[in-house]
Coordinates of C-alpha atoms in Angstrom, one line a residue:
M1 CA 105.9 81.2 154.3
G2 CA 109.7 81.1 154.0
F3 CA 111.8 83.0 151.5
M4 CA 112.3 79.9 149.3
G5 CA 108.5 79.5 149.2
F6 CA 108.0 82.9 147.5
G7 CA 105.8 82.7 144.4
R8 CA 104.6 79.1 145.2
K9 CA 101.1 78.1 146.2
G10 CA 102.3 75.3 148.4
L11 CA 104.1 71.9 148.3
G12 CA 104.1 70.6 144.7
Q13 CA 102.6 73.8 143.4
G14 CA 105.6 75.5 141.7
F15 CA 105.0 78.1 139.0
G16 CA 103.2 76.6 136.1
R17 CA 102.5 73.2 137.7
K18 CA 99.4 71.6 139.3
G19 CA 99.5 70.4 142.9
L20 CA 101.1 67.0 143.0
G21 CA 99.0 65.8 145.8
E22 CA 95.6 67.1 144.5
P23 CA 93.2 64.9 142.7
R24 CA 92.5 65.6 139.0
A25 CA 89.9 68.2 138.3
Q26 CA 87.6 65.8 136.4
D27 CA 87.6 63.6 139.5
R28 CA 86.5 66.6 141.7
L29 CA 83.8 67.7 139.4
F30 CA 80.5 66.1 140.0
G31 CA 77.5 65.2 137.9
G32 CA 77.1 64.8 134.2
S33 CA 78.9 62.7 131.7
T34 CA 80.3 65.2 129.1
P35 CA 83.1 67.6 129.7
F36 CA 80.7 70.5 129.5
D37 CA 78.3 69.0 132.0
R38 CA 81.2 68.6 134.5
F39 CA 82.4 72.1 133.9
F40 CA 78.8 73.5 134.3
A41 CA 78.4 71.7 137.6
A42 CA 81.7 73.1 138.9
L43 CA 80.9 76.7 137.6
S44 CA 77.5 76.5 139.2
S45 CA 78.9 75.6 142.6
E46 CA 81.3 78.6 142.2
R47 CA 78.8 81.3 140.9
D48 CA 75.1 81.8 140.9
L49 CA 74.6 81.8 137.1
D50 CA 71.0 82.9 137.4
K51 CA 72.3 86.2 138.8
A52 CA 75.5 86.4 136.8
G53 CA 75.8 89.8 135.1
F54 CA 77.5 90.8 131.8
S55 CA 80.9 91.4 133.4
D56 CA 80.8 88.1 135.3
L57 CA 80.9 86.1 132.0
Y58 CA 84.2 87.7 131.0
R59 CA 85.9 87.1 134.4
Q60 CA 88.1 84.1 134.8
S61 CA 86.7 81.3 136.9
R62 CA 88.3 78.7 139.1
A63 CA 86.3 76.0 137.4
L64 CA 88.2 76.8 134.1
H65 CA 91.5 77.6 135.7
D66 CA 91.8 74.3 137.7
L67 CA 91.4 72.2 134.5
T68 CA 94.5 70.7 132.9
A69 CA 95.4 71.6 129.4
E70 CA 94.0 68.2 128.2
E71 CA 90.7 68.7 130.0
R72 CA 90.4 72.2 128.4
G73 CA 90.8 70.5 125.0
D74 CA 88.0 68.1 125.8
L75 CA 85.8 71.0 127.0
L76 CA 86.6 73.2 123.9
A77 CA 85.7 70.4 121.5
D78 CA 82.5 69.7 123.4
L79 CA 81.4 73.4 123.2
A80 CA 80.7 73.2 119.5
D81 CA 76.9 73.7 118.7
R82 CA 76.2 74.4 122.4
P83 CA 73.3 76.9 122.9
G84 CA 74.6 80.3 124.0
L85 CA 78.1 79.7 122.7
H86 CA 78.0 83.1 120.9
D87 CA 75.0 84.9 122.4
G88 CA 75.0 83.7 126.0
N89 CA 75.5 87.3 127.2
R90 CA 72.1 88.4 126.1
D91 CA 69.3 89.2 128.6
G92 CA 67.3 86.2 129.7
A93 CA 70.0 83.6 128.7
S94 CA 69.8 80.3 130.6
P95 CA 72.5 79.3 133.1
R96 CA 73.8 76.7 130.7
A97 CA 74.0 79.2 127.8
K98 CA 75.9 81.6 130.1
A99 CA 78.3 78.9 131.1
A100 CA 79.0 78.0 127.4
Y101 CA 79.5 81.7 126.6
H102 CA 81.9 82.1 129.6
A103 CA 83.9 79.0 128.7
H104 CA 84.2 80.1 125.0
C105 CA 85.3 83.6 125.9
C106 CA 87.9 82.7 128.5
I107 CA 89.4 79.4 127.4
Y108 CA 91.6 80.9 124.7
S109 CA 93.7 82.7 127.3
Q110 CA 94.5 79.3 129.0
P111 CA 96.8 76.5 127.8
V112 CA 94.9 74.0 125.7
E113 CA 95.9 70.6 124.3
V114 CA 93.8 68.6 121.9
R115 CA 93.8 65.1 120.3
A116 CA 93.1 63.9 116.8
E117 CA 89.4 63.2 117.5
H118 CA 88.8 66.8 118.5
I119 CA 89.3 68.2 115.0
G120 CA 85.6 68.0 114.1
G121 CA 84.5 70.2 117.1
L122 CA 87.4 72.6 116.5
V123 CA 86.4 73.1 112.8
K124 CA 82.8 73.7 113.9
L125 CA 83.9 76.4 116.3
L126 CA 86.0 78.0 113.6
L127 CA 83.3 78.1 111.0
G128 CA 80.5 78.9 113.4
D129 CA 82.0 82.1 114.9
E130 CA 80.7 85.0 112.9
R131 CA 83.1 87.3 114.7
L132 CA 86.0 85.7 112.9
R133 CA 84.5 86.6 109.5
K134 CA 83.9 90.3 110.3
Q135 CA 85.6 91.5 113.5
R136 CA 89.2 92.4 113.1
Y137 CA 90.0 92.3 116.8
A138 CA 88.9 88.6 117.3
Q139 CA 92.4 87.5 116.5
T140 CA 93.4 85.5 119.6
S141 CA 90.6 83.0 119.3
F142 CA 91.3 82.6 115.5
D143 CA 95.0 82.0 115.9
T144 CA 94.4 79.6 118.8
L145 CA 91.9 77.5 116.9
L146 CA 94.2 77.3 113.8
T147 CA 97.0 76.2 116.0
L148 CA 94.9 73.6 117.7
I149 CA 93.5 72.3 114.4
G150 CA 97.1 72.0 113.2
S151 CA 98.0 70.1 116.3
A152 CA 95.1 67.7 115.8
I153 CA 96.1 67.1 112.1
K154 CA 99.7 66.2 113.2
Q155 CA 98.3 63.6 115.6
G156 CA 96.3 61.9 112.8
G157 CA 93.2 64.0 112.4
Y158 CA 92.1 65.0 108.9
L159 CA 89.8 67.5 107.2
S160 CA 87.0 66.2 105.1
S161 CA 86.3 67.6 101.6
R162 CA 83.2 69.3 103.0
D163 CA 85.4 71.0 105.7
C164 CA 87.8 72.2 103.1
E165 CA 85.0 73.6 101.0
A166 CA 83.5 75.4 104.0
L167 CA 86.9 76.9 105.0
S168 CA 87.5 78.1 101.4
A169 CA 84.0 79.7 101.4
M170 CA 84.8 81.4 104.7
A171 CA 88.0 82.8 103.3
A172 CA 86.2 84.1 100.2
E173 CA 83.6 85.8 102.4
I174 CA 86.4 87.5 104.5
R175 CA 88.1 88.7 101.3
G176 CA 84.8 90.0 99.9
G177 CA 83.8 91.7 103.1
N178 CA 83.8 95.5 103.6
S179 CA 87.4 96.8 103.9
S180 CA 88.3 99.0 106.8
Y181 CA 89.4 102.6 106.5
R182 CA 92.5 101.5 108.4
K183 CA 94.7 99.6 106.0
A184 CA 96.3 97.7 108.9
D185 CA 92.9 96.1 109.7
T186 CA 92.3 95.2 106.0
K187 CA 95.7 93.6 105.8
K188 CA 94.9 91.6 109.0
M189 CA 91.7 90.3 107.4
I190 CA 93.4 89.4 104.1
A191 CA 96.1 87.5 106.1
R192 CA 93.3 85.7 108.0
A193 CA 91.8 84.6 104.6
E194 CA 95.1 83.4 103.4
K195 CA 95.6 81.2 106.5
L196 CA 92.2 79.6 106.0
E197 CA 93.0 78.9 102.3
K198 CA 96.3 77.3 103.3
L199 CA 94.5 75.2 105.9
A200 CA 92.0 74.1 103.3
G201 CA 94.7 73.3 100.8
V202 CA 93.5 76.0 98.4
E203 CA 96.2 77.8 96.5
V204 CA 94.9 81.1 95.0
S205 CA 97.0 81.7 91.9
A206 CA 97.7 85.0 90.3
T207 CA 95.2 84.2 87.5
E208 CA 92.4 83.9 90.1
F209 CA 93.4 87.2 91.7
L210 CA 93.4 88.8 88.3
L211 CA 89.9 87.4 87.5
Q212 CA 88.6 88.8 90.8
R213 CA 90.0 92.3 90.1
C214 CA 89.6 93.0 86.4
E215 CA 86.0 94.3 86.5
G216 CA 87.1 98.0 86.4
A217 CA 87.2 100.7 89.1
E218 CA 85.5 103.6 87.2
N219 CA 84.1 106.2 89.5
P220 CA 80.3 106.7 89.1
W221 CA 80.6 110.2 90.5
A222 CA 83.5 111.3 88.3
I223 CA 83.5 114.9 87.1
E224 CA 82.0 115.0 83.6
E225 CA 84.4 116.2 81.0
C226 CA 82.4 118.9 79.2
E227 CA 82.7 122.5 78.2
R228 CA 81.5 124.8 81.0
L229 CA 80.9 128.1 79.1
N230 CA 79.8 130.0 82.2
A231 CA 82.5 128.9 84.6
Q232 CA 84.3 132.2 84.7
F233 CA 81.0 134.1 85.3
W234 CA 80.2 131.9 88.3
A235 CA 83.8 132.2 89.6
D236 CA 83.6 136.0 89.3
L237 CA 80.2 136.0 91.0
L238 CA 81.5 134.0 94.0
A239 CA 84.5 136.3 94.3
E240 CA 82.2 139.4 94.3
V241 CA 79.9 137.7 96.9
T242 CA 82.9 137.0 99.1
V243 CA 84.1 140.7 98.8
A244 CA 80.6 141.9 99.8
L245 CA 80.2 139.5 102.7
E246 CA 83.6 140.6 104.0
D247 CA 82.5 144.2 103.7
I248 CA 79.3 143.4 105.7
R249 CA 81.3 141.5 108.3
R250 CA 83.7 144.4 108.9
Q251 CA 81.0 147.1 109.0
T252 CA 79.0 145.1 111.6
K253 CA 82.0 144.2 113.7
G254 CA 82.7 147.5 115.4
G255 CA 80.5 149.6 117.7
A256 CA 79.6 152.4 115.2
K257 CA 76.8 151.6 112.8
A258 CA 76.9 152.6 109.1
A259 CA 74.0 154.7 107.8
W260 CA 72.5 151.8 105.8
M261 CA 72.0 149.9 109.0
R262 CA 69.7 152.5 110.4
D263 CA 67.9 154.0 107.4
G264 CA 65.8 152.3 104.7
A265 CA 66.7 154.8 102.0
A266 CA 70.4 154.5 102.7
F267 CA 70.1 150.7 102.7
A268 CA 68.4 150.8 99.3
A269 CA 71.2 153.0 97.9
A270 CA 74.0 150.8 99.4
W271 CA 72.4 147.5 98.5
P272 CA 70.2 148.0 95.3
T273 CA 68.0 145.3 93.8
V274 CA 69.6 143.5 90.9
G275 CA 67.2 141.4 88.7
D276 CA 65.3 139.0 90.9
V277 CA 67.7 139.4 93.9
A278 CA 66.1 142.1 96.2
P279 CA 67.8 142.8 99.5
R280 CA 65.1 144.0 102.1
F281 CA 65.8 146.4 104.9
A282 CA 63.0 144.8 107.0
A283 CA 64.7 141.5 106.7
W284 CA 68.0 143.0 107.8
Q285 CA 66.4 144.6 110.8
D286 CA 64.6 141.4 111.8
G287 CA 67.2 138.9 110.8
G288 CA 69.9 137.6 113.2
T289 CA 70.6 134.0 112.4
A290 CA 72.2 134.6 109.0
L291 CA 74.4 137.4 110.3
A292 CA 75.4 135.3 113.3
S293 CA 76.7 132.6 111.0
L294 CA 78.6 135.2 109.1
S295 CA 80.5 136.4 112.1
Q296 CA 81.0 133.1 113.9
H297 CA 84.6 132.0 114.7
N298 CA 85.8 135.4 113.4
G299 CA 88.1 133.5 111.1
K300 CA 90.5 132.4 113.8
R301 CA 90.3 128.7 113.1
T302 CA 91.0 128.5 109.4
G303 CA 91.2 132.0 108.2
F304 CA 89.4 134.1 105.6
A305 CA 89.3 133.3 101.9
D306 CA 91.0 135.4 99.3
P307 CA 88.4 136.6 96.7
A308 CA 91.0 136.3 94.0
A309 CA 91.2 132.6 94.6
Y310 CA 87.6 132.2 93.5
R311 CA 88.4 133.9 90.1
R312 CA 91.1 131.2 89.5
L313 CA 88.6 128.3 90.0
P314 CA 87.9 127.5 86.3
G315 CA 91.5 126.4 85.8
M316 CA 91.2 123.9 88.7
I317 CA 88.4 121.8 87.2
E318 CA 90.6 120.0 84.8
L319 CA 92.9 119.0 87.6
A320 CA 90.0 117.6 89.6
Q321 CA 88.7 115.7 86.5
A322 CA 92.0 113.9 86.0
H323 CA 91.9 112.5 89.5
S324 CA 88.2 111.7 89.7
R325 CA 88.1 109.1 87.0
Y326 CA 88.9 106.0 89.1
M327 CA 88.3 104.8 92.6
W328 CA 91.7 103.7 93.8
N329 CA 90.3 102.6 97.1
S330 CA 88.5 99.7 95.3
D331 CA 89.8 96.2 95.2
Q332 CA 89.5 96.4 91.4
I333 CA 92.5 97.5 89.4
P334 CA 91.8 101.0 87.9
G335 CA 92.3 101.5 84.1
L336 CA 93.5 97.9 83.5
D337 CA 92.5 98.3 79.8
V338 CA 95.1 101.1 79.5
L339 CA 97.9 98.8 80.7
A340 CA 97.0 95.5 79.0
D341 CA 94.9 93.6 76.6
L342 CA 93.6 90.7 78.7
E343 CA 92.5 88.8 75.7
N344 CA 96.1 88.4 74.8
S345 CA 97.7 85.6 76.8
D346 CA 101.1 87.4 76.8
W347 CA 99.7 90.5 78.4
T348 CA 97.8 88.4 80.9
A349 CA 101.0 86.6 81.9
L350 CA 102.7 90.0 82.4
V351 CA 99.9 91.4 84.5
E352 CA 99.9 88.2 86.6
T353 CA 103.6 88.7 87.2
L354 CA 102.9 92.1 88.8
I355 CA 100.6 90.3 91.3
T356 CA 102.9 87.4 92.3
Q357 CA 105.0 89.4 94.8
R358 CA 102.0 90.4 96.9
R359 CA 103.8 90.5 100.3
A360 CA 107.4 91.3 99.2
T361 CA 109.0 94.5 100.3
R362 CA 111.2 94.8 97.3
A363 CA 111.7 93.1 93.9
T364 CA 113.9 90.1 94.0
A365 CA 116.4 89.2 91.2
A366 CA 114.2 86.2 90.4
W367 CA 111.1 88.4 90.0
Q368 CA 112.9 90.9 87.8
K369 CA 114.1 88.1 85.6
E370 CA 110.6 86.7 85.3
A371 CA 109.1 90.1 84.6
L372 CA 111.6 90.8 81.8
A373 CA 110.9 87.4 80.3
S374 CA 107.2 88.2 80.3
C375 CA 107.9 91.4 78.5
A376 CA 109.9 89.8 75.7
P377 CA 107.0 88.4 73.6
L378 CA 105.3 91.8 73.7
G379 CA 108.4 94.0 73.1
L380 CA 109.9 96.2 75.7
E381 CA 109.0 99.4 73.8
L382 CA 105.3 98.6 73.8
V383 CA 105.3 97.5 77.4
E384 CA 107.2 100.6 78.4
A385 CA 104.7 102.9 76.6
R386 CA 101.7 101.2 78.1
L387 CA 103.2 101.0 81.6
H388 CA 103.9 104.8 81.6
D389 CA 100.4 105.5 80.3
W390 CA 98.9 103.5 83.2
L391 CA 101.1 105.0 85.9
A392 CA 100.1 108.4 84.6
L393 CA 96.6 107.6 85.7
F394 CA 97.9 107.6 89.2
H395 CA 100.5 110.4 89.2
T396 CA 99.4 112.9 86.6
P397 CA 99.0 115.7 87.5
A398 CA 101.6 115.2 90.3
L399 CA 100.3 116.1 93.7
D400 CA 101.6 118.0 96.7
K401 CA 99.7 120.0 99.4
A402 CA 99.2 123.0 97.2
T403 CA 98.1 121.0 94.1
Y404 CA 95.8 118.8 96.2
S405 CA 94.2 122.0 97.7
D406 CA 93.5 123.2 94.1
L407 CA 92.1 119.8 93.2
C408 CA 89.7 120.0 96.1
N409 CA 88.6 123.5 95.0
G410 CA 88.1 122.3 91.5
D411 CA 86.0 119.4 92.7
R412 CA 83.7 121.6 94.7
F413 CA 83.5 124.3 92.0
A414 CA 82.4 121.7 89.3
V415 CA 79.5 120.6 91.5
A416 CA 78.6 124.2 92.4
I417 CA 78.4 125.2 88.7
D418 CA 75.9 122.4 88.1
Q419 CA 73.8 123.6 91.0
L420 CA 73.9 127.2 90.0
E421 CA 73.2 126.5 86.4
A422 CA 70.1 124.4 87.4
Q423 CA 68.6 127.1 89.7
H424 CA 69.7 130.3 88.1
P425 CA 70.2 129.5 84.4
D426 CA 69.5 133.0 83.2
W427 CA 72.0 134.9 85.3
P428 CA 75.0 134.5 83.0
V429 CA 73.1 136.2 80.2
R430 CA 71.2 138.8 82.2
H431 CA 74.0 139.9 84.5
A432 CA 77.1 139.4 82.4
D433 CA 77.9 143.2 82.7
S434 CA 76.7 143.6 86.3
V435 CA 78.5 140.8 88.2
A436 CA 79.8 143.1 91.0
A437 CA 76.3 144.6 91.6
L438 CA 74.7 141.1 91.6
G439 CA 77.4 139.9 94.0
R440 CA 76.6 142.7 96.5
A441 CA 72.8 142.0 96.3
V442 CA 73.3 138.3 96.8
A443 CA 75.7 138.9 99.8
M444 CA 73.1 141.1 101.6
V445 CA 70.3 138.6 101.0
L446 CA 72.5 135.8 102.4
A447 CA 73.5 137.9 105.4
S448 CA 70.0 139.0 106.3
E449 CA 67.7 136.1 105.4
A450 CA 68.0 132.6 106.6
Q451 CA 65.4 131.4 104.1
H452 CA 66.6 133.3 101.1
G453 CA 65.5 131.0 98.2
L454 CA 68.9 131.2 96.4
C455 CA 71.0 128.3 95.4
S456 CA 72.5 126.4 98.3
A457 CA 76.0 126.9 96.7
L458 CA 75.6 130.5 97.8
H459 CA 76.0 130.9 101.6
T460 CA 77.8 133.0 104.2
Q461 CA 80.7 130.7 104.8
L462 CA 82.2 131.5 101.4
I463 CA 84.3 134.1 103.1
R464 CA 86.2 131.4 105.1
T465 CA 88.6 128.7 104.1
D466 CA 87.7 125.1 104.8
D467 CA 90.9 123.3 105.6
Y468 CA 90.4 120.4 108.0
V469 CA 92.8 120.8 110.9
Y470 CA 93.7 117.8 113.1
K471 CA 96.3 118.1 115.9
N472 CA 97.7 121.3 114.4
T473 CA 98.3 119.6 111.1
R474 CA 96.4 120.0 107.8
A475 CA 96.4 118.2 104.5
T476 CA 95.3 121.2 102.6
E477 CA 96.1 124.9 102.5
G478 CA 93.6 127.3 101.0
V479 CA 90.5 125.1 100.3
L480 CA 87.7 127.6 99.8
G481 CA 84.4 127.6 101.6
L482 CA 82.4 126.0 98.8
R483 CA 80.1 123.2 100.1
K484 CA 81.5 119.7 100.0
P485 CA 79.9 117.6 97.3
V486 CA 77.3 115.0 98.5
Y487 CA 77.0 111.9 96.4
R488 CA 74.1 109.4 96.3
R489 CA 74.1 105.8 95.1
A490 CA 72.0 104.6 92.2
D491 CA 69.2 103.5 94.6
G492 CA 69.0 107.1 96.1
R493 CA 70.8 106.3 99.3
S494 CA 73.4 108.8 100.5
T495 CA 77.0 107.8 100.8
Y496 CA 80.1 108.9 102.7
E497 CA 82.2 108.7 99.6
S498 CA 84.4 111.7 99.0
R499 CA 87.5 112.9 97.1
A500 CA 89.7 111.7 99.9
T501 CA 88.3 108.2 100.0
W502 CA 88.5 107.7 96.2
M503 CA 92.1 108.7 96.0
R504 CA 93.5 106.7 98.9
V505 CA 94.9 103.5 97.5
S506 CA 93.5 100.2 98.8
V507 CA 95.7 97.4 100.1
Q508 CA 95.0 95.4 96.9
N509 CA 96.0 98.2 94.6
E510 CA 99.0 99.0 96.6
E511 CA 100.4 95.6 95.8
F512 CA 99.7 96.0 92.1
L513 CA 101.1 99.6 92.0
R514 CA 104.3 98.4 93.7
G515 CA 104.8 95.7 91.0
A516 CA 104.4 98.4 88.3
V517 CA 106.9 100.6 90.1
W518 CA 109.4 97.8 90.2
L519 CA 108.9 97.0 86.5
V520 CA 109.2 100.6 85.2
A521 CA 112.7 100.8 86.6
L522 CA 113.7 97.9 84.3
M523 CA 112.6 99.7 81.2
P524 CA 115.1 101.0 78.6
D525 CA 114.3 104.8 78.9
R526 CA 116.0 105.5 82.1
A527 CA 115.2 109.3 82.2
R528 CA 111.5 108.6 81.8
A529 CA 111.6 105.9 84.5
I530 CA 113.3 108.3 86.9
D531 CA 110.7 111.0 86.2
A532 CA 107.8 108.5 86.7
L533 CA 109.2 107.1 89.9
A534 CA 109.6 110.6 91.4
K535 CA 106.0 111.5 90.4
V536 CA 104.7 108.3 91.9
A537 CA 106.5 108.9 95.1
Q538 CA 105.4 112.5 95.4
T539 CA 101.8 111.7 94.6
A540 CA 101.6 108.7 96.9
A541 CA 103.1 110.6 99.8
T542 CA 100.5 113.4 99.6
Y543 CA 98.0 113.5 102.4
M544 CA 94.3 113.3 101.4
C545 CA 93.2 114.2 104.9
A546 CA 94.8 114.9 108.2
G547 CA 95.6 112.0 110.5
D548 CA 97.6 108.8 110.6
E549 CA 95.7 107.1 107.8
G550 CA 95.4 110.2 105.7
M551 CA 98.3 109.6 103.3
R552 CA 97.4 108.3 99.8
S553 CA 99.7 105.3 100.1
K554 CA 102.8 105.0 102.3
I555 CA 103.5 101.6 100.8
V556 CA 103.7 102.9 97.3
A557 CA 105.7 106.0 98.3
N558 CA 108.3 103.9 100.1
A559 CA 108.5 101.5 97.1
A560 CA 109.0 104.3 94.6
I561 CA 111.7 106.0 96.7
A562 CA 113.5 102.7 97.3
T563 CA 113.4 101.8 93.6
L564 CA 114.5 105.2 92.6
I565 CA 117.5 105.2 94.9
A566 CA 118.4 101.6 93.9
M567 CA 118.8 102.7 90.3
G568 CA 121.9 104.6 91.4
G569 CA 123.8 107.1 89.3
S570 CA 124.2 110.8 89.4
D571 CA 121.1 111.4 87.2
I572 CA 118.7 110.6 90.1
D573 CA 120.1 113.3 92.3
Q574 CA 117.9 116.1 91.1
A575 CA 114.7 113.9 91.5
V576 CA 115.8 112.9 95.0
L577 CA 116.6 116.5 96.0
R578 CA 113.2 117.6 94.7
L579 CA 111.4 114.8 96.7
S580 CA 113.3 115.7 99.8
K581 CA 111.8 119.2 99.7
V582 CA 108.3 118.1 98.9
I583 CA 107.8 115.0 101.1
E584 CA 107.6 116.1 104.8
N585 CA 106.7 112.7 106.4
C586 CA 109.6 111.7 108.6
T587 CA 109.0 108.0 108.2
I588 CA 109.4 108.3 104.4
N589 CA 112.0 110.9 103.7
P590 CA 115.1 109.5 105.6
P591 CA 116.3 107.4 102.6
L592 CA 116.2 110.6 100.5
F593 CA 118.4 112.5 103.0
K594 CA 120.7 109.5 103.4
H595 CA 121.3 109.4 99.6
L596 CA 122.0 113.1 99.4
N597 CA 124.4 113.1 102.4
A598 CA 126.3 110.1 100.9
G599 CA 126.9 112.1 97.7
A600 CA 127.8 115.3 99.4

């Protein structure tokens, strides 16, 4: 082949063109009267479908490649309702089912052109594919089908009222489906639902969004606000147990053995019985599993806990209570009753205004004007007071790495108190004056007996910190070795819900919070607005867990920082400086440094 023929398949076969001298594919295909029958005949002559394996169904075929774009449109419309269209890759599938599955999998990567009469089959394909309702990665086929349906409509095709109802129901199902932990995937599915609603001619108003999201987001596992009279006793006991466990670990670490390790009398003197907690020398000699768990890792991964930190735990419960009230990862708006009275039409109109800019990156002048107009019937002072009260549900107490670590400790300690009170209710009264002795006895029982019969909140890992490390980064610093709370649903089933999942803001609530951030900057009390924006930014930029998706809300943090800087003036400098020291994420803090450098 000459130089000028490089990249060509032969005469008349330039790049992207069919051979000029070749007959049309439909003239070459033999047998059958429908586009699928002709395709099946050609594919059967190319491959033995009886022996075709799983991977063969995903591999492109000449039978599909040699069709023109118009012929692929005929074939795609003819695939609707074909057996095996979505499950032709299963064991025992017939050759025709395998052919239908292969065509449906591979046709979307080839050029396709349709006519108006194809719209019925295309809509069936869109509605009948369960992957499009649940799987976030099935985007190519979804986008292609929507483009082809739009092309058919432009050529004179139309959607029936039944089609529009089915498309609207599909959009509602996608919106109501389980959201992904990755916010990008959730946004992708919401965008998919919006495209279906647009195709069906359904315009979802702010009122409808509000009706769908006003049912409340109270946390069923919130920490109960009650007086815990024995909190300091249990905190001191945990500290003493930690001190004694560390003493045991150090004495068993070296080669020389202490006297109490060899002699029963010395053991009894060093580790006396306290109440119903009786360390046994025989158990120490026979045991090995408990002691092994005490000495594992040797503290190199996360470090050893400071016993004094246990004594400070009672002061951390209130912090954990404040941030356990609502589930911010829900699609429902938390604490909406604090912000507005939805029985009042003026409040409803204002809340709807906060939802209207769902996909905007910043508040437009038109939106600001509309928001202030919605505030006028209610009075700016009342709106300002309620808006700050609602934002405080999110940002108070303000979080950073150290505060969030204390919050986690308070959360675990509140659950541990309930467990200890249930299993050892008499200890605070019986051992109020012998906490140190009780702690030593408990520590020895934990270190020597695997089946010790004590509360599960007491264990050998109390001497270690429990910070989760991922790629040499951590979201917390100094989380104590108390067990993580385990929550169950009302029907008794276990759940993976945790503090980190509750506090991460869902995509839906990110949009609403962003509207509240824009509105608070328009309120009369400028100093209070600056303080609120700084707290929102700091709290939203705090990591709940290590990893790319671990931040509470990058969207809200960016919105709060941008709004704060847009307010201008020298009175924001202190807030910006403080945020620049607290927020470490390099994708969020550049505007802060840019503002500080500009004013230098």
